[in-house]
């Protein structure tokens, strides 16, 4: 089958012919129809330090997809060939304390699809049946292909009560943009989002942000004044992975404010811990999606009017992947969908 493979330990990706995955008794084989590109895939493409120490070579990459069940293992129940599916890309062990307590997102033995095991940028992908997610009729193919990152946005945004609260989102990448729509949907009051990229800030505005700020020129303090905010932001969603953005967030939080950290910071960074201590801030780290509570919540929000479709800015054919990766690098895109049919 055709697959997008990290074939050599150097920058780049290669469209290659590899064997179709085997289906063991608890697995589901999925015919991939659409995939979406994530920042993680770009790290693998660029072959940065993290990718070099993490990604086995050669291996097919990718973890955001939508497809159709082609075959199920002998022990699989509840899923049949032809079902429309997406999948949870974190494969958990099932026997550690957190897994057994139903907190699978905290499994210490998590394996990532397209990171630690062969991914979905291919004509077929296999997944444990537990990880497949049946897509309801109400959800279209394109949105089904981005449920993974929408799940990151959902998990982060719903970590704290947003009703009537003033929310700061740092980073208007695809996940920050979708978190904006979610915060709006669940009833936040002021919703301020920052980035250094005007193309993406415009998408965030379209998704319902009260103020979009390019931190290269705009000031958060001025925006707070304009919005008549007196004490600071109640909730912060850090979605840039930028140390400066986190420091700025800590500075403008209200006493007792709550922060969810999704953005992956570049190793060790310094912050003023006294901002955390004297303000009594609560900080929560976010990894992946809750299995499967986050999936349930995002589907019900989509079914009750949440519209994240503007975040999908481009559709391309899988064979045009080089162009797609260059576009993502340029910052002039939201989510890019690749068609595998
Ligand atoms: P992305 O890289 O597309 O978006 C990050 C955005 O932050 C970019 O638009 C960038 O311009 C912006 N930015 C850079 N400097 C900034 C600054 N000083 N202030 C404000 N914004 C700034 O990534 P994404 O796909 O939207 O994901 C968001 C973050 O979440 C990334 O760091 C990603 O690695 C991380 N992530 C974490 C998990 C997890 O499980 N914890 C899962 C998926 C993604
Ligand atoms: Zn586990």
mmCIF file with all atom_site columns, C-alpha atoms in Angstrom, residues 6-167:
data_model
loop_
_atom_site.group_PDB
_atom_site.id
_atom_site.type_symbol
_atom_site.label_atom_id
_atom_site.label_alt_id
_atom_site.label_comp_id
_atom_site.label_asym_id
_atom_site.label_entity_id
_atom_site.label_seq_id
_atom_site.pdbx_PDB_ins_code
_atom_site.Cartn_x
_atom_site.Cartn_y
_atom_site.Cartn_z
_atom_site.occupancy
_atom_site.B_iso_or_equiv
_atom_site.pdbx_formal_charge
_atom_site.auth_seq_id
_atom_site.auth_comp_id
_atom_site.auth_asym_id
_atom_site.auth_atom_id
_atom_site.pdbx_PDB_model_num
ATOM 1   C CA . UNK A 1 6   ? 9.927   8.736   7.443  1.00 0.00 ? 6   UNK A CA 1
ATOM 2   C CA . UNK A 1 7   ? 12.356  6.682   5.437  1.00 0.00 ? 7   UNK A CA 1
ATOM 3   C CA . UNK A 1 8   ? 15.718  8.199   6.313  1.00 0.00 ? 8   UNK A CA 1
ATOM 4   C CA . UNK A 1 9   ? 17.005  9.924   9.478  1.00 0.00 ? 9   UNK A CA 1
ATOM 5   C CA . UNK A 1 10  ? 17.076  13.365  7.852  1.00 0.00 ? 10  UNK A CA 1
ATOM 6   C CA . UNK A 1 11  ? 14.604  16.165  6.999  1.00 0.00 ? 11  UNK A CA 1
ATOM 7   C CA . UNK A 1 12  ? 11.823  15.140  4.609  1.00 0.00 ? 12  UNK A CA 1
ATOM 8   C CA . UNK A 1 13  ? 9.130   12.505  4.053  1.00 0.00 ? 13  UNK A CA 1
ATOM 9   C CA . UNK A 1 14  ? 8.759   9.954   1.282  1.00 0.00 ? 14  UNK A CA 1
ATOM 10  C CA . UNK A 1 15  ? 5.682   8.410   -0.387 1.00 0.00 ? 15  UNK A CA 1
ATOM 11  C CA . UNK A 1 16  ? 6.567   4.718   -0.327 1.00 0.00 ? 16  UNK A CA 1
ATOM 12  C CA . UNK A 1 17  ? 5.126   1.239   -0.884 1.00 0.00 ? 17  UNK A CA 1
ATOM 13  C CA . UNK A 1 18  ? 4.918   -0.720  2.384  1.00 0.00 ? 18  UNK A CA 1
ATOM 14  C CA . UNK A 1 19  ? 3.113   -3.921  3.422  1.00 0.00 ? 19  UNK A CA 1
ATOM 15  C CA . UNK A 1 20  ? -0.514  -3.553  4.554  1.00 0.00 ? 20  UNK A CA 1
ATOM 16  C CA . UNK A 1 21  ? -0.719  -3.940  8.376  1.00 0.00 ? 21  UNK A CA 1
ATOM 17  C CA . UNK A 1 22  ? -1.670  -7.340  9.856  1.00 0.00 ? 22  UNK A CA 1
ATOM 18  C CA . UNK A 1 23  ? -4.906  -7.469  11.868 1.00 0.00 ? 23  UNK A CA 1
ATOM 19  C CA . UNK A 1 24  ? -4.619  -9.348  15.154 1.00 0.00 ? 24  UNK A CA 1
ATOM 20  C CA . UNK A 1 25  ? -7.636  -10.573 17.140 1.00 0.00 ? 25  UNK A CA 1
ATOM 21  C CA . UNK A 1 26  ? -8.419  -7.296  18.950 1.00 0.00 ? 26  UNK A CA 1
ATOM 22  C CA . UNK A 1 27  ? -7.549  -4.956  16.065 1.00 0.00 ? 27  UNK A CA 1
ATOM 23  C CA . UNK A 1 28  ? -9.510  -3.075  13.453 1.00 0.00 ? 28  UNK A CA 1
ATOM 24  C CA . UNK A 1 29  ? -8.112  -2.444  9.973  1.00 0.00 ? 29  UNK A CA 1
ATOM 25  C CA . UNK A 1 30  ? -9.226  0.935   8.656  1.00 0.00 ? 30  UNK A CA 1
ATOM 26  C CA . UNK A 1 31  ? -9.224  2.136   5.056  1.00 0.00 ? 31  UNK A CA 1
ATOM 27  C CA . UNK A 1 32  ? -8.021  5.711   5.405  1.00 0.00 ? 32  UNK A CA 1
ATOM 28  C CA . UNK A 1 33  ? -10.070 8.283   3.465  1.00 0.00 ? 33  UNK A CA 1
ATOM 29  C CA . UNK A 1 34  ? -8.926  11.641  4.842  1.00 0.00 ? 34  UNK A CA 1
ATOM 30  C CA . UNK A 1 35  ? -6.084  12.728  7.079  1.00 0.00 ? 35  UNK A CA 1
ATOM 31  C CA . UNK A 1 36  ? -5.063  15.991  8.603  1.00 0.00 ? 36  UNK A CA 1
ATOM 32  C CA . UNK A 1 37  ? -1.568  17.320  9.329  1.00 0.00 ? 37  UNK A CA 1
ATOM 33  C CA . UNK A 1 38  ? -0.512  18.235  12.854 1.00 0.00 ? 38  UNK A CA 1
ATOM 34  C CA . UNK A 1 39  ? 2.395   20.307  14.164 1.00 0.00 ? 39  UNK A CA 1
ATOM 35  C CA . UNK A 1 40  ? 3.889   17.030  15.429 1.00 0.00 ? 40  UNK A CA 1
ATOM 36  C CA . UNK A 1 41  ? 4.080   15.777  11.836 1.00 0.00 ? 41  UNK A CA 1
ATOM 37  C CA . UNK A 1 42  ? 5.965   18.959  10.958 1.00 0.00 ? 42  UNK A CA 1
ATOM 38  C CA . UNK A 1 43  ? 8.492   18.237  13.738 1.00 0.00 ? 43  UNK A CA 1
ATOM 39  C CA . UNK A 1 44  ? 8.972   14.777  12.210 1.00 0.00 ? 44  UNK A CA 1
ATOM 40  C CA . UNK A 1 45  ? 9.229   16.235  8.703  1.00 0.00 ? 45  UNK A CA 1
ATOM 41  C CA . UNK A 1 46  ? 11.832  18.790  9.892  1.00 0.00 ? 46  UNK A CA 1
ATOM 42  C CA . UNK A 1 47  ? 13.659  16.046  11.845 1.00 0.00 ? 47  UNK A CA 1
ATOM 43  C CA . UNK A 1 48  ? 14.288  18.220  14.892 1.00 0.00 ? 48  UNK A CA 1
ATOM 44  C CA . UNK A 1 49  ? 15.937  17.075  18.124 1.00 0.00 ? 49  UNK A CA 1
ATOM 45  C CA . UNK A 1 50  ? 12.687  15.654  19.570 1.00 0.00 ? 50  UNK A CA 1
ATOM 46  C CA . UNK A 1 51  ? 11.961  13.694  16.354 1.00 0.00 ? 51  UNK A CA 1
ATOM 47  C CA . UNK A 1 52  ? 15.504  12.307  16.196 1.00 0.00 ? 52  UNK A CA 1
ATOM 48  C CA . UNK A 1 53  ? 15.251  10.773  19.644 1.00 0.00 ? 53  UNK A CA 1
ATOM 49  C CA . UNK A 1 54  ? 11.626  9.623   19.304 1.00 0.00 ? 54  UNK A CA 1
ATOM 50  C CA . UNK A 1 55  ? 10.731  8.395   15.810 1.00 0.00 ? 55  UNK A CA 1
ATOM 51  C CA . UNK A 1 56  ? 11.834  4.930   14.620 1.00 0.00 ? 56  UNK A CA 1
ATOM 52  C CA . UNK A 1 57  ? 13.043  4.900   10.993 1.00 0.00 ? 57  UNK A CA 1
ATOM 53  C CA . UNK A 1 58  ? 11.580  3.751   8.650  1.00 0.00 ? 58  UNK A CA 1
ATOM 54  C CA . UNK A 1 59  ? 7.950   4.229   9.728  1.00 0.00 ? 59  UNK A CA 1
ATOM 55  C CA . UNK A 1 60  ? 4.684   5.597   8.299  1.00 0.00 ? 60  UNK A CA 1
ATOM 56  C CA . UNK A 1 61  ? 3.653   8.700   10.272 1.00 0.00 ? 61  UNK A CA 1
ATOM 57  C CA . UNK A 1 62  ? 0.373   10.567  10.966 1.00 0.00 ? 62  UNK A CA 1
ATOM 58  C CA . UNK A 1 63  ? -2.330  10.315  13.635 1.00 0.00 ? 63  UNK A CA 1
ATOM 59  C CA . UNK A 1 64  ? -5.288  12.489  12.541 1.00 0.00 ? 64  UNK A CA 1
ATOM 60  C CA . UNK A 1 65  ? -7.657  10.589  10.265 1.00 0.00 ? 65  UNK A CA 1
ATOM 61  C CA . UNK A 1 66  ? -11.105 9.573   9.152  1.00 0.00 ? 66  UNK A CA 1
ATOM 62  C CA . UNK A 1 67  ? -11.846 6.286   7.398  1.00 0.00 ? 67  UNK A CA 1
ATOM 63  C CA . UNK A 1 68  ? -13.967 3.233   6.912  1.00 0.00 ? 68  UNK A CA 1
ATOM 64  C CA . UNK A 1 69  ? -13.562 -0.124  8.660  1.00 0.00 ? 69  UNK A CA 1
ATOM 65  C CA . UNK A 1 70  ? -12.151 -2.682  6.201  1.00 0.00 ? 70  UNK A CA 1
ATOM 66  C CA . UNK A 1 71  ? -11.702 -5.694  8.482  1.00 0.00 ? 71  UNK A CA 1
ATOM 67  C CA . UNK A 1 72  ? -12.066 -6.599  12.166 1.00 0.00 ? 72  UNK A CA 1
ATOM 68  C CA . UNK A 1 73  ? -10.154 -9.097  14.307 1.00 0.00 ? 73  UNK A CA 1
ATOM 69  C CA . UNK A 1 74  ? -11.800 -12.309 15.547 1.00 0.00 ? 74  UNK A CA 1
ATOM 70  C CA . UNK A 1 75  ? -12.474 -10.962 19.082 1.00 0.00 ? 75  UNK A CA 1
ATOM 71  C CA . UNK A 1 76  ? -13.868 -7.584  18.039 1.00 0.00 ? 76  UNK A CA 1
ATOM 72  C CA . UNK A 1 77  ? -17.515 -6.830  18.793 1.00 0.00 ? 77  UNK A CA 1
ATOM 73  C CA . UNK A 1 78  ? -19.568 -3.701  18.160 1.00 0.00 ? 78  UNK A CA 1
ATOM 74  C CA . UNK A 1 79  ? -17.640 -2.581  15.077 1.00 0.00 ? 79  UNK A CA 1
ATOM 75  C CA . UNK A 1 80  ? -18.119 -3.955  11.591 1.00 0.00 ? 80  UNK A CA 1
ATOM 76  C CA . UNK A 1 81  ? -16.719 -3.469  8.087  1.00 0.00 ? 81  UNK A CA 1
ATOM 77  C CA . UNK A 1 82  ? -18.131 -0.330  6.470  1.00 0.00 ? 82  UNK A CA 1
ATOM 78  C CA . UNK A 1 83  ? -18.478 1.650   9.740  1.00 0.00 ? 83  UNK A CA 1
ATOM 79  C CA . UNK A 1 84  ? -17.296 5.267   9.546  1.00 0.00 ? 84  UNK A CA 1
ATOM 80  C CA . UNK A 1 85  ? -14.535 5.763   12.105 1.00 0.00 ? 85  UNK A CA 1
ATOM 81  C CA . UNK A 1 86  ? -11.860 8.011   13.472 1.00 0.00 ? 86  UNK A CA 1
ATOM 82  C CA . UNK A 1 87  ? -9.549  6.947   16.252 1.00 0.00 ? 87  UNK A CA 1
ATOM 83  C CA . UNK A 1 88  ? -7.865  7.817   19.507 1.00 0.00 ? 88  UNK A CA 1
ATOM 84  C CA . UNK A 1 89  ? -4.171  7.896   18.640 1.00 0.00 ? 89  UNK A CA 1
ATOM 85  C CA . UNK A 1 90  ? -2.937  7.295   22.192 1.00 0.00 ? 90  UNK A CA 1
ATOM 86  C CA . UNK A 1 91  ? -2.717  3.550   22.675 1.00 0.00 ? 91  UNK A CA 1
ATOM 87  C CA . UNK A 1 92  ? -2.722  2.818   26.399 1.00 0.00 ? 92  UNK A CA 1
ATOM 88  C CA . UNK A 1 93  ? -1.606  -0.285  28.292 1.00 0.00 ? 93  UNK A CA 1
ATOM 89  C CA . UNK A 1 94  ? -4.874  -1.136  30.055 1.00 0.00 ? 94  UNK A CA 1
ATOM 90  C CA . UNK A 1 95  ? -3.195  -2.492  33.210 1.00 0.00 ? 95  UNK A CA 1
ATOM 91  C CA . UNK A 1 96  ? -1.474  0.450   34.976 1.00 0.00 ? 96  UNK A CA 1
ATOM 92  C CA . UNK A 1 97  ? -3.215  2.107   37.941 1.00 0.00 ? 97  UNK A CA 1
ATOM 93  C CA . UNK A 1 98  ? -4.631  4.991   35.869 1.00 0.00 ? 98  UNK A CA 1
ATOM 94  C CA . UNK A 1 99  ? -5.836  2.765   33.048 1.00 0.00 ? 99  UNK A CA 1
ATOM 95  C CA . UNK A 1 100 ? -7.617  0.480   35.491 1.00 0.00 ? 100 UNK A CA 1
ATOM 96  C CA . UNK A 1 101 ? -9.193  3.503   37.180 1.00 0.00 ? 101 UNK A CA 1
ATOM 97  C CA . UNK A 1 102 ? -10.575 4.707   33.827 1.00 0.00 ? 102 UNK A CA 1
ATOM 98  C CA . UNK A 1 103 ? -8.054  7.554   33.530 1.00 0.00 ? 103 UNK A CA 1
ATOM 99  C CA . UNK A 1 104 ? -6.511  6.294   30.329 1.00 0.00 ? 104 UNK A CA 1
ATOM 100 C CA . UNK A 1 105 ? -5.195  9.720   29.313 1.00 0.00 ? 105 UNK A CA 1
ATOM 101 C CA . UNK A 1 106 ? -2.792  9.424   32.260 1.00 0.00 ? 106 UNK A CA 1
ATOM 102 C CA . UNK A 1 107 ? -1.395  6.010   31.250 1.00 0.00 ? 107 UNK A CA 1
ATOM 103 C CA . UNK A 1 108 ? 2.371   5.974   31.765 1.00 0.00 ? 108 UNK A CA 1
ATOM 104 C CA . UNK A 1 109 ? 2.858   3.443   28.989 1.00 0.00 ? 109 UNK A CA 1
ATOM 105 C CA . UNK A 1 110 ? 1.132   5.417   26.209 1.00 0.00 ? 110 UNK A CA 1
ATOM 106 C CA . UNK A 1 111 ? 2.198   4.664   22.631 1.00 0.00 ? 111 UNK A CA 1
ATOM 107 C CA . UNK A 1 112 ? 1.471   7.299   19.991 1.00 0.00 ? 112 UNK A CA 1
ATOM 108 C CA . UNK A 1 113 ? 0.055   6.447   16.573 1.00 0.00 ? 113 UNK A CA 1
ATOM 109 C CA . UNK A 1 114 ? 2.484   7.713   13.939 1.00 0.00 ? 114 UNK A CA 1
ATOM 110 C CA . UNK A 1 115 ? 5.025   8.482   16.681 1.00 0.00 ? 115 UNK A CA 1
ATOM 111 C CA . UNK A 1 116 ? 5.886   5.180   18.395 1.00 0.00 ? 116 UNK A CA 1
ATOM 112 C CA . UNK A 1 117 ? 3.945   2.863   16.034 1.00 0.00 ? 117 UNK A CA 1
ATOM 113 C CA . UNK A 1 118 ? 3.031   3.040   12.312 1.00 0.00 ? 118 UNK A CA 1
ATOM 114 C CA . UNK A 1 119 ? 0.646   5.898   11.587 1.00 0.00 ? 119 UNK A CA 1
ATOM 115 C CA . UNK A 1 120 ? -2.369  6.746   9.429  1.00 0.00 ? 120 UNK A CA 1
ATOM 116 C CA . UNK A 1 121 ? -0.747  8.612   6.528  1.00 0.00 ? 121 UNK A CA 1
ATOM 117 C CA . UNK A 1 122 ? -1.343  5.475   4.487  1.00 0.00 ? 122 UNK A CA 1
ATOM 118 C CA . UNK A 1 123 ? -4.045  3.656   2.565  1.00 0.00 ? 123 UNK A CA 1
ATOM 119 C CA . UNK A 1 124 ? -4.682  1.462   5.633  1.00 0.00 ? 124 UNK A CA 1
ATOM 120 C CA . UNK A 1 125 ? -4.004  1.755   9.344  1.00 0.00 ? 125 UNK A CA 1
ATOM 121 C CA . UNK A 1 126 ? -4.632  -0.703  12.167 1.00 0.00 ? 126 UNK A CA 1
ATOM 122 C CA . UNK A 1 127 ? -5.725  0.227   15.662 1.00 0.00 ? 127 UNK A CA 1
ATOM 123 C CA . UNK A 1 128 ? -6.870  -1.689  18.758 1.00 0.00 ? 128 UNK A CA 1
ATOM 124 C CA . UNK A 1 129 ? -10.680 -1.868  18.571 1.00 0.00 ? 129 UNK A CA 1
ATOM 125 C CA . UNK A 1 130 ? -10.787 0.015   21.907 1.00 0.00 ? 130 UNK A CA 1
ATOM 126 C CA . UNK A 1 131 ? -9.211  3.034   20.199 1.00 0.00 ? 131 UNK A CA 1
ATOM 127 C CA . UNK A 1 132 ? -11.558 3.257   17.238 1.00 0.00 ? 132 UNK A CA 1
ATOM 128 C CA . UNK A 1 133 ? -14.307 5.847   17.482 1.00 0.00 ? 133 UNK A CA 1
ATOM 129 C CA . UNK A 1 134 ? -17.517 5.395   15.501 1.00 0.00 ? 134 UNK A CA 1
ATOM 130 C CA . UNK A 1 135 ? -18.386 8.702   13.864 1.00 0.00 ? 135 UNK A CA 1
ATOM 131 C CA . UNK A 1 136 ? -22.085 9.647   14.154 1.00 0.00 ? 136 UNK A CA 1
ATOM 132 C CA . UNK A 1 137 ? -24.015 10.409  10.945 1.00 0.00 ? 137 UNK A CA 1
ATOM 133 C CA . UNK A 1 138 ? -24.339 14.045  12.068 1.00 0.00 ? 138 UNK A CA 1
ATOM 134 C CA . UNK A 1 139 ? -20.585 14.623  11.642 1.00 0.00 ? 139 UNK A CA 1
ATOM 135 C CA . UNK A 1 140 ? -19.155 15.155  8.152  1.00 0.00 ? 140 UNK A CA 1
ATOM 136 C CA . UNK A 1 141 ? -16.003 13.543  6.790  1.00 0.00 ? 141 UNK A CA 1
ATOM 137 C CA . UNK A 1 142 ? -13.792 16.642  7.098  1.00 0.00 ? 142 UNK A CA 1
ATOM 138 C CA . UNK A 1 143 ? -14.641 17.299  10.749 1.00 0.00 ? 143 UNK A CA 1
ATOM 139 C CA . UNK A 1 144 ? -14.245 13.562  11.431 1.00 0.00 ? 144 UNK A CA 1
ATOM 140 C CA . UNK A 1 145 ? -10.642 13.895  10.188 1.00 0.00 ? 145 UNK A CA 1
ATOM 141 C CA . UNK A 1 146 ? -9.835  16.566  12.814 1.00 0.00 ? 146 UNK A CA 1
ATOM 142 C CA . UNK A 1 147 ? -11.478 15.042  15.895 1.00 0.00 ? 147 UNK A CA 1
ATOM 143 C CA . UNK A 1 148 ? -8.034  14.373  17.385 1.00 0.00 ? 148 UNK A CA 1
ATOM 144 C CA . UNK A 1 149 ? -6.926  18.050  17.571 1.00 0.00 ? 149 UNK A CA 1
ATOM 145 C CA . UNK A 1 150 ? -10.493 19.180  18.292 1.00 0.00 ? 150 UNK A CA 1
ATOM 146 C CA . UNK A 1 151 ? -10.234 16.760  21.212 1.00 0.00 ? 151 UNK A CA 1
ATOM 147 C CA . UNK A 1 152 ? -7.072  18.524  22.431 1.00 0.00 ? 152 UNK A CA 1
ATOM 148 C CA . UNK A 1 153 ? -8.925  21.836  22.264 1.00 0.00 ? 153 UNK A CA 1
ATOM 149 C CA . UNK A 1 154 ? -11.961 20.342  24.030 1.00 0.00 ? 154 UNK A CA 1
ATOM 150 C CA . UNK A 1 155 ? -9.941  18.650  26.779 1.00 0.00 ? 155 UNK A CA 1
ATOM 151 C CA . UNK A 1 156 ? -8.076  21.905  27.478 1.00 0.00 ? 156 UNK A CA 1
ATOM 152 C CA . UNK A 1 157 ? -11.015 24.305  27.204 1.00 0.00 ? 157 UNK A CA 1
ATOM 153 C CA . UNK A 1 158 ? -13.356 22.203  29.352 1.00 0.00 ? 158 UNK A CA 1
ATOM 154 C CA . UNK A 1 159 ? -10.759 21.714  32.102 1.00 0.00 ? 159 UNK A CA 1
ATOM 155 C CA . UNK A 1 160 ? -12.191 24.686  33.959 1.00 0.00 ? 160 UNK A CA 1
ATOM 156 C CA . UNK A 1 161 ? -15.629 26.319  34.159 1.00 0.00 ? 161 UNK A CA 1
ATOM 157 C CA . UNK A 1 162 ? -15.737 29.048  31.481 1.00 0.00 ? 162 UNK A CA 1
ATOM 158 C CA . UNK A 1 163 ? -19.319 30.237  31.951 1.00 0.00 ? 163 UNK A CA 1
ATOM 159 C CA . UNK A 1 164 ? -19.308 34.031  32.260 1.00 0.00 ? 164 UNK A CA 1
ATOM 160 C CA . UNK A 1 165 ? -15.524 34.073  32.689 1.00 0.00 ? 165 UNK A CA 1
ATOM 161 C CA . UNK A 1 166 ? -12.847 36.178  31.010 1.00 0.00 ? 166 UNK A CA 1
ATOM 162 C CA . UNK A 1 167 ? -10.560 33.850  29.105 1.00 0.00 ? 167 UNK A CA 1
#
